[in-house]
Amino acid sequence: MDQRFPGLQQSMNEAIAHLERAIAVEDETGRWSRDFSSFRAGMADLIAVQAGVFSGETVDTQKLIDFRAGVVKLLRRNEDNLWSYLCDALDSALASAEDGWYEPSMCRSVIQILMDEYPGAAAIFEDEDREYVDEMDEFMRARGPLTEAILEEQIPRWVPESHWWWRHASWVPGE
């Protein structure tokens, strides 16, 4: 079951728009507010971008480089939202017995895509963030054998083998 995406360029535009909208702003009373739902939408847009790149959709190489650099800049301005996203990803993994394995796998893939495909993004993840990701991985490895696996046809085609969490936590690359 492959999800359909709106197209690479449109997904890139939407990701930037969502991440810009998510940035915390100070109102006239001095209170800060942020838009976490826009941030989550921006993270979903990054999946759409990844799917578009995987499918071979063409976009100017420099545009893709500029897009990824723009995302990294926006992530730096969305540190609180990124932390909340990491917390939600772990919560999703914790709820996997009831809610399924798909959502935690998707969240974990977004995190890995940022670290692998977006130059400079890995540096945004502070030590505490990385510990949280490691904790999520440990939990997914432990919980995987107890959770219903995602059917192979439900795993998006763009998912690389290195994203072991999709193929169940008991699966180890190279075995």
Coordinates of C-alpha atoms in Angstrom, one line a residue:
M1 CA 0.0 0.0 0.0
D2 CA 1.9 3.0 -1.2
Q3 CA 0.8 6.5 -0.1
R4 CA 0.3 9.0 -2.8
F5 CA 2.1 12.3 -2.4
P6 CA 1.4 15.7 -4.1
G7 CA 4.7 16.0 -5.8
L8 CA 8.2 16.8 -4.9
Q9 CA 8.3 20.5 -5.5
Q10 CA 4.9 21.0 -3.8
S11 CA 6.0 18.9 -0.9
M12 CA 9.2 21.0 -0.5
N13 CA 7.1 24.2 -0.6
E14 CA 4.7 22.9 2.0
A15 CA 7.4 21.7 4.3
I16 CA 9.0 25.1 4.4
A17 CA 5.7 26.8 4.9
H18 CA 4.7 24.5 7.7
L19 CA 8.1 24.8 9.5
E20 CA 8.0 28.6 9.1
R21 CA 4.5 28.7 10.6
A22 CA 5.6 26.6 13.5
I23 CA 8.3 29.0 14.8
A24 CA 7.6 30.4 18.2
V25 CA 6.5 34.0 18.2
E26 CA 6.0 36.5 21.0
D27 CA 2.7 38.3 21.2
E28 CA 2.0 41.8 22.4
T29 CA 1.8 40.6 26.0
G30 CA 5.2 39.1 25.9
R31 CA 3.9 35.5 25.8
W32 CA 5.5 33.0 23.4
S33 CA 3.4 30.6 21.4
R34 CA 4.4 28.0 18.9
D35 CA 2.4 25.9 16.4
F36 CA 3.3 22.2 17.0
S37 CA 0.6 21.0 14.6
S38 CA 2.3 22.9 11.8
F39 CA 5.7 21.4 12.9
R40 CA 4.2 17.9 12.7
A41 CA 2.8 18.7 9.3
G42 CA 6.3 19.9 8.2
M43 CA 7.8 16.6 9.4
A44 CA 5.2 14.7 7.3
D45 CA 6.1 16.9 4.4
L46 CA 9.7 15.7 4.7
I47 CA 8.4 12.2 4.2
A48 CA 6.7 13.3 1.0
V49 CA 9.9 14.9 -0.2
Q50 CA 11.8 11.7 0.6
A51 CA 9.2 9.7 -1.4
G52 CA 9.4 12.1 -4.3
V53 CA 13.2 11.8 -4.4
F54 CA 13.0 8.0 -4.1
S55 CA 10.5 7.8 -7.0
G56 CA 12.9 9.6 -9.3
E57 CA 10.9 12.9 -9.5
T58 CA 13.2 15.5 -10.9
V59 CA 14.1 18.7 -9.2
D60 CA 17.0 20.9 -9.8
T61 CA 19.9 19.6 -7.6
Q62 CA 20.7 23.1 -6.3
K63 CA 17.0 23.5 -5.3
L64 CA 17.1 20.3 -3.3
I65 CA 20.4 21.4 -1.6
D66 CA 18.9 24.8 -0.8
F67 CA 15.7 23.2 0.4
R68 CA 17.6 20.9 2.8
A69 CA 19.7 23.8 4.1
G70 CA 16.5 25.8 4.6
V71 CA 14.9 23.0 6.6
V72 CA 18.0 22.8 8.8
K73 CA 17.8 26.6 9.5
L74 CA 14.1 26.3 10.3
L75 CA 14.8 23.3 12.6
R76 CA 17.3 25.5 14.5
R77 CA 14.5 28.0 15.0
N78 CA 12.1 25.2 16.1
E79 CA 14.1 23.6 18.8
D80 CA 11.2 23.3 21.2
N81 CA 9.0 21.8 18.5
L82 CA 11.8 19.3 17.6
W83 CA 12.0 18.3 21.3
S84 CA 8.2 17.8 21.4
Y85 CA 8.4 15.8 18.2
L86 CA 11.0 13.5 19.8
C87 CA 8.8 13.1 22.9
D88 CA 5.8 12.3 20.7
A89 CA 7.8 9.8 18.7
L90 CA 8.7 8.0 21.9
D91 CA 5.1 8.2 23.2
S92 CA 4.0 6.7 19.9
A93 CA 6.4 3.8 20.4
L94 CA 5.2 3.3 24.0
A95 CA 1.6 3.1 22.7
S96 CA 2.5 0.7 19.8
A97 CA 0.7 -2.3 21.4
E98 CA -2.6 -0.4 21.2
D99 CA -2.0 1.9 18.3
G100 CA 0.2 -0.1 16.0
W101 CA 3.8 0.1 14.7
Y102 CA 3.2 2.3 11.7
E103 CA 3.3 5.7 13.4
P104 CA 6.4 5.1 15.6
S105 CA 8.2 3.8 12.5
M106 CA 7.2 6.9 10.5
C107 CA 8.4 9.2 13.2
R108 CA 11.6 7.3 13.6
S109 CA 12.2 7.5 9.9
V110 CA 11.7 11.2 9.8
I111 CA 14.4 11.6 12.5
Q112 CA 16.8 9.3 10.7
I113 CA 16.2 11.1 7.3
L114 CA 17.0 14.4 9.0
M115 CA 20.3 13.0 10.4
D116 CA 21.3 11.2 7.1
E117 CA 20.0 13.4 4.3
Y118 CA 20.1 17.0 5.6
P119 CA 23.6 18.3 6.0
G120 CA 24.0 20.0 9.4
A121 CA 20.8 18.5 10.8
A122 CA 22.6 15.9 12.9
A123 CA 24.3 18.7 14.7
I124 CA 20.9 20.1 15.8
F125 CA 20.3 17.0 17.9
E126 CA 21.9 17.7 21.2
D127 CA 23.2 15.0 23.5
E128 CA 19.9 14.8 25.3
D129 CA 18.0 14.5 22.0
R130 CA 20.4 11.7 20.8
E131 CA 19.8 9.9 24.1
Y132 CA 16.1 10.1 23.5
V133 CA 16.5 8.6 20.1
D134 CA 18.7 5.9 21.5
E135 CA 16.0 5.2 24.2
M136 CA 13.4 5.0 21.5
D137 CA 15.5 2.5 19.5
E138 CA 16.0 0.4 22.6
F139 CA 12.3 0.4 23.4
M140 CA 11.4 -0.5 19.8
R141 CA 13.9 -3.4 19.8
A142 CA 12.4 -4.7 23.0
R143 CA 8.8 -4.0 22.1
G144 CA 9.1 -5.2 18.5
P145 CA 8.8 -8.9 19.1
L146 CA 5.6 -8.2 21.2
T147 CA 3.9 -6.0 18.6
E148 CA 2.2 -7.0 15.4
A149 CA 4.6 -6.5 12.5
I150 CA 3.8 -4.2 9.6
L151 CA 3.0 -6.2 6.5
E152 CA 5.7 -5.8 3.8
E153 CA 3.2 -4.3 1.4
Q154 CA 2.3 -1.6 3.9
I155 CA 5.9 -0.4 4.2
P156 CA 6.5 2.6 1.9
R157 CA 8.8 1.8 -1.0
W158 CA 11.2 4.6 -0.1
V159 CA 12.1 3.1 3.2
P160 CA 15.7 1.8 3.1
E161 CA 16.8 -1.4 4.8
S162 CA 18.7 0.5 7.4
H163 CA 15.4 1.7 8.8
W164 CA 15.0 -1.6 10.7
W165 CA 12.1 -0.5 12.8
W166 CA 9.7 -0.9 9.8
R167 CA 10.6 -4.6 9.4
H168 CA 10.0 -5.2 13.0
A169 CA 12.5 -4.7 15.8
S170 CA 13.6 -8.3 15.8
W171 CA 15.0 -7.9 12.3
V172 CA 18.7 -7.0 12.2
P173 CA 20.3 -5.7 9.0
G174 CA 22.7 -8.2 7.5
E175 CA 21.1 -11.3 9.1

